Amino acid sequence: MATRTAVWALVAGLTACAGAPKRAEGVARQEDGWVQVWSDEFNGAEVDPGNWILKTDVHVNNEQQQYTTSPDNVSVSGGTLKLTARMQTANGYPFTSGRVESAGKREFKHGRVEARIKLPVGVGLWPAFWMLGSDIHTTGWPACGELDIMENVGYGDWVSVALHGPGYSGNTPINGRFHPRTPVSEWHEYGVETSPEAIHWYIDGERVKTSTREEVERHGAWAYDKPLFIIFNFAVGGGYPEGVNKAKEPYFGVPQATADLLRQGPRTMEVDWVRISERR
């Protein structure tokens, strides 16, 4: 469990820089009443076990990958976290990839969460940055609440956001699709701010969507006044990609062109940093 419960929010800012990721000093910052209380700048040589667990036992949404702890799939180098998908059979799945969670390590309640991310492109690839309620193992999903800060299903010009909770899960009505100013394969900042009254999503510092508590409660219970934990994962195929690309073969949600792409070599999602701030 985190040693403190921090307010969190992901501030999204489009830094249309295709070159090397910006380096940050990692010191607490103050901006418009916000104070940075935690970050992982990924400046080490491996995933920090004080912040993250590497998940391998997640098989949901008819996804086509097996998550592993191998550095071939999850690594830290050059100042970034790298989640890499490969065409590699494991445990009956045609692909391997990586997933890290801060559950039981760093959990946060209300505030700003932000991350700087560069995505791979290939229809059916499904990298995501999101949060789940820390009570998932007692209340289950979707009662625990799910906050999708950024998802992409392999298209180079848009990302999506969503909320899932009791009465509004699956094809949730609380969602949005947004187009960053430059391709998603370049560095962008994706973020969210939460409070008891509303959730705001940001891309490169620009607010792109707001969902108020009143709006959410028209569909079901508000599930976000609790600690949540962060997830970065890189799925391949599955229900959401298939719902967009309609591909059933050669793999569910993965068209032939993307299978060929992965056969040529791995594809990687990179995270430059993730930061948590609270309002003071």
mmCIF file of C-alpha atoms in Angstrom:
data_model
loop_
_atom_site.group_PDB
_atom_site.id
_atom_site.type_symbol
_atom_site.label_atom_id
_atom_site.label_comp_id
_atom_site.label_asym_id
_atom_site.label_seq_id
_atom_site.Cartn_x
_atom_site.Cartn_y
_atom_site.Cartn_z
ATOM 1 C CA MET A 1 0.000 0.000 0.000
ATOM 2 C CA ALA A 2 1.245 3.501 -0.685
ATOM 3 C CA THR A 3 2.605 5.250 2.382
ATOM 4 C CA ARG A 4 0.193 8.072 1.704
ATOM 5 C CA THR A 5 -2.964 8.631 -0.226
ATOM 6 C CA ALA A 6 -2.316 11.364 -2.751
ATOM 7 C CA VAL A 7 -4.669 13.312 -4.903
ATOM 8 C CA TRP A 8 -4.129 12.325 -8.481
ATOM 9 C CA ALA A 9 -4.671 13.606 -11.949
ATOM 10 C CA LEU A 10 -3.195 12.933 -15.316
ATOM 11 C CA VAL A 11 -2.442 16.143 -17.129
ATOM 12 C CA ALA A 12 -2.221 15.561 -20.832
ATOM 13 C CA GLY A 13 -0.083 17.788 -22.919
ATOM 14 C CA LEU A 14 0.829 17.362 -26.543
ATOM 15 C CA THR A 15 4.560 17.815 -26.850
ATOM 16 C CA ALA A 16 4.892 17.270 -30.542
ATOM 17 C CA CYS A 17 8.465 16.104 -30.302
ATOM 18 C CA ALA A 18 9.425 13.000 -32.203
ATOM 19 C CA GLY A 19 12.993 12.961 -30.909
ATOM 20 C CA ALA A 20 14.452 11.803 -27.638
ATOM 21 C CA PRO A 21 12.184 12.111 -24.591
ATOM 22 C CA LYS A 22 12.555 15.200 -22.454
ATOM 23 C CA ARG A 23 14.371 14.558 -19.220
ATOM 24 C CA ALA A 24 12.931 15.887 -16.000
ATOM 25 C CA GLU A 25 14.676 16.586 -12.746
ATOM 26 C CA GLY A 26 12.123 14.607 -10.762
ATOM 27 C CA VAL A 27 11.685 17.305 -8.117
ATOM 28 C CA ALA A 28 8.329 18.314 -6.680
ATOM 29 C CA ARG A 29 6.825 21.129 -8.692
ATOM 30 C CA GLN A 30 4.181 23.721 -7.866
ATOM 31 C CA GLU A 31 1.866 24.976 -10.565
ATOM 32 C CA ASP A 32 -1.419 26.841 -10.131
ATOM 33 C CA GLY A 33 -1.971 25.364 -6.684
ATOM 34 C CA TRP A 34 -0.872 21.849 -7.677
ATOM 35 C CA VAL A 35 2.025 20.133 -5.904
ATOM 36 C CA GLN A 36 3.720 17.066 -7.357
ATOM 37 C CA VAL A 37 3.750 14.362 -4.683
ATOM 38 C CA TRP A 38 5.094 11.333 -6.550
ATOM 39 C CA SER A 39 6.626 10.357 -9.861
ATOM 40 C CA ASP A 40 8.456 7.609 -11.645
ATOM 41 C CA GLU A 41 10.843 9.078 -14.218
ATOM 42 C CA PHE A 42 12.062 5.622 -15.345
ATOM 43 C CA ASN A 43 15.694 6.688 -15.114
ATOM 44 C CA GLY A 44 16.922 3.398 -13.660
ATOM 45 C CA ALA A 45 17.920 0.101 -15.231
ATOM 46 C CA GLU A 46 14.820 -1.913 -14.315
ATOM 47 C CA VAL A 47 11.194 -1.585 -13.270
ATOM 48 C CA ASP A 48 11.112 -0.224 -9.697
ATOM 49 C CA PRO A 49 9.540 -2.947 -7.506
ATOM 50 C CA GLY A 50 8.615 -0.281 -4.978
ATOM 51 C CA ASN A 51 6.237 1.226 -7.522
ATOM 52 C CA TRP A 52 5.096 -1.577 -9.814
ATOM 53 C CA ILE A 53 4.166 -5.219 -10.077
ATOM 54 C CA LEU A 54 4.524 -7.090 -13.363
ATOM 55 C CA LYS A 55 1.243 -8.868 -14.084
ATOM 56 C CA THR A 56 1.131 -12.125 -16.020
ATOM 57 C CA ASP A 57 -2.176 -13.693 -14.948
ATOM 58 C CA VAL A 58 -4.577 -11.362 -16.785
ATOM 59 C CA HIS A 59 -6.603 -12.940 -19.603
ATOM 60 C CA VAL A 60 -9.637 -10.815 -20.454
ATOM 61 C CA ASN A 61 -11.507 -9.305 -23.401
ATOM 62 C CA ASN A 62 -10.475 -12.146 -25.728
ATOM 63 C CA GLU A 63 -7.034 -10.530 -25.976
ATOM 64 C CA GLN A 64 -4.434 -12.498 -27.897
ATOM 65 C CA GLN A 65 -1.304 -11.953 -25.784
ATOM 66 C CA GLN A 66 0.341 -13.614 -22.817
ATOM 67 C CA TYR A 67 1.874 -11.074 -20.448
ATOM 68 C CA THR A 68 5.331 -12.011 -19.180
ATOM 69 C CA THR A 69 8.000 -10.704 -16.823
ATOM 70 C CA SER A 70 10.700 -11.138 -19.456
ATOM 71 C CA PRO A 71 12.826 -8.084 -20.296
ATOM 72 C CA ASP A 72 11.907 -8.900 -23.884
ATOM 73 C CA ASN A 73 8.429 -7.617 -22.965
ATOM 74 C CA VAL A 74 8.926 -5.293 -19.963
ATOM 75 C CA SER A 75 12.052 -3.216 -19.480
ATOM 76 C CA VAL A 76 13.454 0.158 -18.469
ATOM 77 C CA SER A 77 16.292 1.695 -20.471
ATOM 78 C CA GLY A 78 17.293 5.031 -21.932
ATOM 79 C CA GLY A 79 14.984 6.835 -19.524
ATOM 80 C CA THR A 80 11.744 5.116 -20.536
ATOM 81 C CA LEU A 81 9.541 2.198 -19.552
ATOM 82 C CA LYS A 82 9.150 -0.102 -22.549
ATOM 83 C CA LEU A 83 6.261 -2.529 -23.014
ATOM 84 C CA THR A 84 6.957 -4.646 -26.081
ATOM 85 C CA ALA A 85 4.614 -6.924 -28.031
ATOM 86 C CA ARG A 86 6.123 -9.827 -29.953
ATOM 87 C CA MET A 87 4.832 -12.589 -32.180
ATOM 88 C CA GLN A 88 5.884 -15.376 -29.855
ATOM 89 C CA THR A 89 3.729 -18.292 -28.744
ATOM 90 C CA ALA A 90 3.313 -18.606 -24.975
ATOM 91 C CA ASN A 91 0.724 -20.441 -22.893
ATOM 92 C CA GLY A 92 -1.379 -21.018 -26.008
ATOM 93 C CA TYR A 93 -1.393 -17.347 -27.045
ATOM 94 C CA PRO A 94 0.233 -16.203 -30.308
ATOM 95 C CA PHE A 95 1.786 -13.041 -28.839
ATOM 96 C CA THR A 96 3.669 -11.950 -25.720
ATOM 97 C CA SER A 97 3.627 -8.489 -24.170
ATOM 98 C CA GLY A 98 3.898 -6.553 -20.902
ATOM 99 C CA ARG A 99 1.704 -5.055 -18.199
ATOM 100 C CA VAL A 100 2.644 -3.150 -15.026
ATOM 101 C CA GLU A 101 0.340 -2.074 -12.196
ATOM 102 C CA SER A 102 0.851 0.058 -9.098
ATOM 103 C CA ALA A 103 -1.741 -1.930 -7.095
ATOM 104 C CA GLY A 104 -0.734 -2.229 -3.456
ATOM 105 C CA LYS A 105 2.291 -0.022 -4.142
ATOM 106 C CA ARG A 106 1.056 3.414 -5.206
ATOM 107 C CA GLU A 107 -2.656 4.156 -4.930
ATOM 108 C CA PHE A 108 -4.110 7.626 -5.149
ATOM 109 C CA LYS A 109 -7.381 9.383 -4.411
ATOM 110 C CA HIS A 110 -8.419 12.556 -6.228
ATOM 111 C CA GLY A 111 -5.972 14.831 -7.948
ATOM 112 C CA ARG A 112 -3.925 14.824 -11.137
ATOM 113 C CA VAL A 113 -2.262 11.897 -12.880
ATOM 114 C CA GLU A 114 -0.212 12.427 -16.033
ATOM 115 C CA ALA A 115 2.152 10.460 -18.224
ATOM 116 C CA ARG A 116 4.239 11.132 -21.303
ATOM 117 C CA ILE A 117 3.785 8.305 -23.793
ATOM 118 C CA LYS A 118 4.782 7.287 -27.301
ATOM 119 C CA LEU A 119 2.646 4.634 -28.997
ATOM 120 C CA PRO A 120 3.207 2.034 -31.690
ATOM 121 C CA VAL A 121 0.906 1.985 -34.715
ATOM 122 C CA GLY A 122 -0.695 -1.130 -36.172
ATOM 123 C CA VAL A 123 -4.417 -1.849 -36.408
ATOM 124 C CA GLY A 124 -5.378 -4.115 -33.513
ATOM 125 C CA LEU A 125 -2.529 -3.143 -31.184
ATOM 126 C CA TRP A 126 -4.065 -1.978 -27.898
ATOM 127 C CA PRO A 127 -1.771 0.032 -25.587
ATOM 128 C CA ALA A 128 -3.458 1.751 -22.650
ATOM 129 C CA PHE A 129 -2.934 3.967 -19.608
ATOM 130 C CA TRP A 130 -5.732 3.584 -17.055
ATOM 131 C CA MET A 131 -6.774 3.125 -13.434
ATOM 132 C CA LEU A 132 -8.868 0.718 -11.371
ATOM 133 C CA GLY A 133 -10.388 1.047 -7.911
ATOM 134 C CA SER A 134 -8.245 -0.563 -5.227
ATOM 135 C CA ASP A 135 -11.268 -2.522 -3.977
ATOM 136 C CA ILE A 136 -11.524 -4.598 -7.172
ATOM 137 C CA HIS A 137 -10.751 -7.838 -5.328
ATOM 138 C CA THR A 138 -13.638 -7.307 -2.889
ATOM 139 C CA THR A 139 -16.272 -5.547 -5.002
ATOM 140 C CA GLY A 140 -15.311 -6.874 -8.432
ATOM 141 C CA TRP A 141 -15.475 -5.140 -11.788
ATOM 142 C CA PRO A 142 -17.166 -2.836 -12.753
ATOM 143 C CA ALA A 143 -18.266 -1.894 -9.215
ATOM 144 C CA CYS A 144 -14.661 -0.952 -8.405
ATOM 145 C CA GLY A 145 -14.671 1.709 -11.132
ATOM 146 C CA GLU A 146 -12.395 1.948 -14.160
ATOM 147 C CA LEU A 147 -10.964 5.198 -15.480
ATOM 148 C CA ASP A 148 -9.418 4.939 -18.945
ATOM 149 C CA ILE A 149 -7.025 7.857 -19.341
ATOM 150 C CA MET A 150 -5.799 6.854 -22.778
ATOM 151 C CA GLU A 151 -6.443 3.873 -25.016
ATOM 152 C CA ASN A 152 -5.428 3.297 -28.605
ATOM 153 C CA VAL A 153 -6.338 0.421 -30.910
ATOM 154 C CA GLY A 154 -3.569 0.872 -33.419
ATOM 155 C CA TYR A 155 -4.664 3.890 -35.433
ATOM 156 C CA GLY A 156 -2.138 6.685 -35.735
ATOM 157 C CA ASP A 157 -4.403 9.697 -35.377
ATOM 158 C CA TRP A 158 -6.727 9.128 -32.417
ATOM 159 C CA VAL A 159 -6.982 7.904 -28.838
ATOM 160 C CA SER A 160 -10.001 7.271 -26.636
ATOM 161 C CA VAL A 161 -11.070 7.791 -23.024
ATOM 162 C CA ALA A 162 -13.858 6.214 -20.974
ATOM 163 C CA LEU A 163 -15.381 5.455 -17.592
ATOM 164 C CA HIS A 164 -16.677 2.030 -16.604
ATOM 165 C CA GLY A 165 -18.723 1.475 -13.465
ATOM 166 C CA PRO A 166 -21.916 -0.154 -12.203
ATOM 167 C CA GLY A 167 -24.568 0.467 -14.863
ATOM 168 C CA TYR A 168 -22.167 1.860 -17.474
ATOM 169 C CA SER A 169 -19.588 -0.778 -18.395
ATOM 170 C CA GLY A 170 -18.583 -2.494 -21.606
ATOM 171 C CA ASN A 171 -19.949 -0.267 -24.352
ATOM 172 C CA THR A 172 -20.152 2.550 -21.840
ATOM 173 C CA PRO A 173 -21.944 5.743 -22.858
ATOM 174 C CA ILE A 174 -19.275 7.747 -21.020
ATOM 175 C CA ASN A 175 -16.485 7.836 -23.574
ATOM 176 C CA GLY A 176 -14.799 9.973 -26.194
ATOM 177 C CA ARG A 177 -12.453 9.762 -29.165
ATOM 178 C CA PHE A 178 -9.885 12.528 -29.635
ATOM 179 C CA HIS A 179 -7.245 13.482 -32.192
ATOM 180 C CA PRO A 180 -3.875 14.759 -30.925
ATOM 181 C CA ARG A 181 -2.274 17.446 -33.056
ATOM 182 C CA THR A 182 0.453 15.096 -34.270
ATOM 183 C CA PRO A 183 0.569 11.297 -34.718
ATOM 184 C CA VAL A 184 0.292 9.151 -31.606
ATOM 185 C CA SER A 185 3.656 7.646 -32.543
ATOM 186 C CA GLU A 186 5.197 10.913 -31.313
ATOM 187 C CA TRP A 187 5.491 11.908 -27.652
ATOM 188 C CA HIS A 188 2.298 13.170 -26.031
ATOM 189 C CA GLU A 189 1.177 13.841 -22.478
ATOM 190 C CA TYR A 190 -2.078 12.215 -21.426
ATOM 191 C CA GLY A 191 -3.737 13.075 -18.149
ATOM 192 C CA VAL A 192 -6.758 13.215 -15.920
ATOM 193 C CA GLU A 193 -7.878 15.294 -12.967
ATOM 194 C CA THR A 194 -10.467 13.949 -10.562
ATOM 195 C CA SER A 195 -12.481 15.434 -7.718
ATOM 196 C CA PRO A 196 -15.690 14.415 -5.946
ATOM 197 C CA GLU A 197 -17.596 16.520 -8.495
ATOM 198 C CA ALA A 198 -16.051 15.708 -11.893
ATOM 199 C CA ILE A 199 -13.380 14.023 -13.986
ATOM 200 C CA HIS A 200 -11.442 16.001 -16.625
ATOM 201 C CA TRP A 201 -9.294 14.459 -19.366
ATOM 202 C CA TYR A 202 -6.350 16.235 -20.998
ATOM 203 C CA ILE A 203 -4.131 15.748 -24.021
ATOM 204 C CA ASP A 204 -0.982 17.859 -24.113
ATOM 205 C CA GLY A 205 -2.386 20.234 -21.527
ATOM 206 C CA GLU A 206 -5.653 20.818 -23.371
ATOM 207 C CA ARG A 207 -8.862 19.698 -21.697
ATOM 208 C CA VAL A 208 -10.676 17.409 -24.134
ATOM 209 C CA LYS A 209 -13.527 16.029 -22.014
ATOM 210 C CA THR A 210 -15.344 16.487 -18.713
ATOM 211 C CA SER A 211 -17.750 14.065 -17.067
ATOM 212 C CA THR A 212 -19.573 15.400 -14.032
ATOM 213 C CA ARG A 213 -20.779 13.321 -11.134
ATOM 214 C CA GLU A 214 -24.339 14.264 -12.075
ATOM 215 C CA GLU A 215 -23.833 12.918 -15.598
ATOM 216 C CA VAL A 216 -22.317 9.664 -14.372
ATOM 217 C CA GLU A 217 -25.051 9.077 -11.801
ATOM 218 C CA ARG A 218 -27.676 9.184 -14.536
ATOM 219 C CA HIS A 219 -26.225 5.836 -15.621
ATOM 220 C CA GLY A 220 -25.145 4.294 -12.320
ATOM 221 C CA ALA A 221 -23.132 4.768 -9.151
ATOM 222 C CA TRP A 222 -20.147 7.128 -9.006
ATOM 223 C CA ALA A 223 -17.198 4.852 -8.185
ATOM 224 C CA TYR A 224 -14.245 7.260 -7.971
ATOM 225 C CA ASP A 225 -14.122 8.550 -4.365
ATOM 226 C CA LYS A 226 -11.580 5.910 -3.385
ATOM 227 C CA PRO A 227 -7.911 5.099 -3.970
ATOM 228 C CA LEU A 228 -7.170 3.934 -7.497
ATOM 229 C CA PHE A 229 -4.055 2.315 -8.931
ATOM 230 C CA ILE A 230 -2.293 2.918 -12.242
ATOM 231 C CA ILE A 231 -1.946 0.435 -15.101
ATOM 232 C CA PHE A 232 0.192 0.566 -18.217
ATOM 233 C CA ASN A 233 -0.394 -2.360 -20.543
ATOM 234 C CA PHE A 234 0.057 -3.310 -24.167
ATOM 235 C CA ALA A 235 -2.576 -5.781 -25.355
ATOM 236 C CA VAL A 236 -2.791 -7.322 -28.819
ATOM 237 C CA GLY A 237 -6.244 -7.815 -30.291
ATOM 238 C CA GLY A 238 -9.326 -8.363 -28.172
ATOM 239 C CA GLY A 239 -12.843 -7.038 -27.937
ATOM 240 C CA TYR A 240 -12.241 -3.315 -28.265
ATOM 241 C CA PRO A 241 -9.934 -3.527 -31.306
ATOM 242 C CA GLU A 242 -12.253 -6.060 -32.955
ATOM 243 C CA GLY A 243 -15.216 -3.776 -32.345
ATOM 244 C CA VAL A 244 -13.437 -1.135 -34.418
ATOM 245 C CA ASN A 245 -11.556 -3.122 -37.069
ATOM 246 C CA LYS A 246 -13.963 -6.119 -37.303
ATOM 247 C CA ALA A 247 -11.060 -8.524 -37.817
ATOM 248 C CA LYS A 248 -11.752 -12.128 -36.814
ATOM 249 C CA GLU A 249 -8.740 -13.637 -38.578
ATOM 250 C CA PRO A 250 -5.955 -14.481 -38.407
ATOM 251 C CA TYR A 251 -6.500 -13.493 -34.762
ATOM 252 C CA PHE A 252 -9.434 -11.891 -32.982
ATOM 253 C CA GLY A 253 -9.036 -8.136 -33.410
ATOM 254 C CA VAL A 254 -5.754 -8.532 -35.315
ATOM 255 C CA PRO A 255 -5.920 -8.241 -39.129
ATOM 256 C CA GLN A 256 -3.412 -9.947 -41.394
ATOM 257 C CA ALA A 257 -1.454 -6.738 -42.007
ATOM 258 C CA THR A 258 -0.728 -6.342 -38.287
ATOM 259 C CA ALA A 259 0.152 -10.002 -37.865
ATOM 260 C CA ASP A 260 2.637 -9.530 -40.706
ATOM 261 C CA LEU A 261 3.948 -6.380 -39.007
ATOM 262 C CA LEU A 262 4.627 -8.240 -35.765
ATOM 263 C CA ARG A 263 6.150 -11.111 -37.677
ATOM 264 C CA GLN A 264 8.666 -8.621 -39.055
ATOM 265 C CA GLY A 265 9.592 -7.452 -35.559
ATOM 266 C CA PRO A 266 8.323 -6.316 -32.136
ATOM 267 C CA ARG A 267 6.372 -3.129 -31.474
ATOM 268 C CA THR A 268 6.887 -1.043 -28.323
ATOM 269 C CA MET A 269 4.884 1.358 -26.158
ATOM 270 C CA GLU A 270 7.190 3.780 -24.309
ATOM 271 C CA VAL A 271 6.476 5.787 -21.150
ATOM 272 C CA ASP A 272 8.853 8.663 -20.392
ATOM 273 C CA TRP A 273 7.404 9.452 -16.963
ATOM 274 C CA VAL A 274 4.281 9.266 -14.816
ATOM 275 C CA ARG A 275 3.494 11.908 -12.160
ATOM 276 C CA ILE A 276 0.939 12.464 -9.440
ATOM 277 C CA SER A 277 -0.033 15.901 -8.126
ATOM 278 C CA GLU A 278 -2.470 17.110 -5.515
ATOM 279 C CA ARG A 279 -4.091 20.473 -5.045
ATOM 280 C CA ARG A 280 -2.871 22.384 -1.995
#
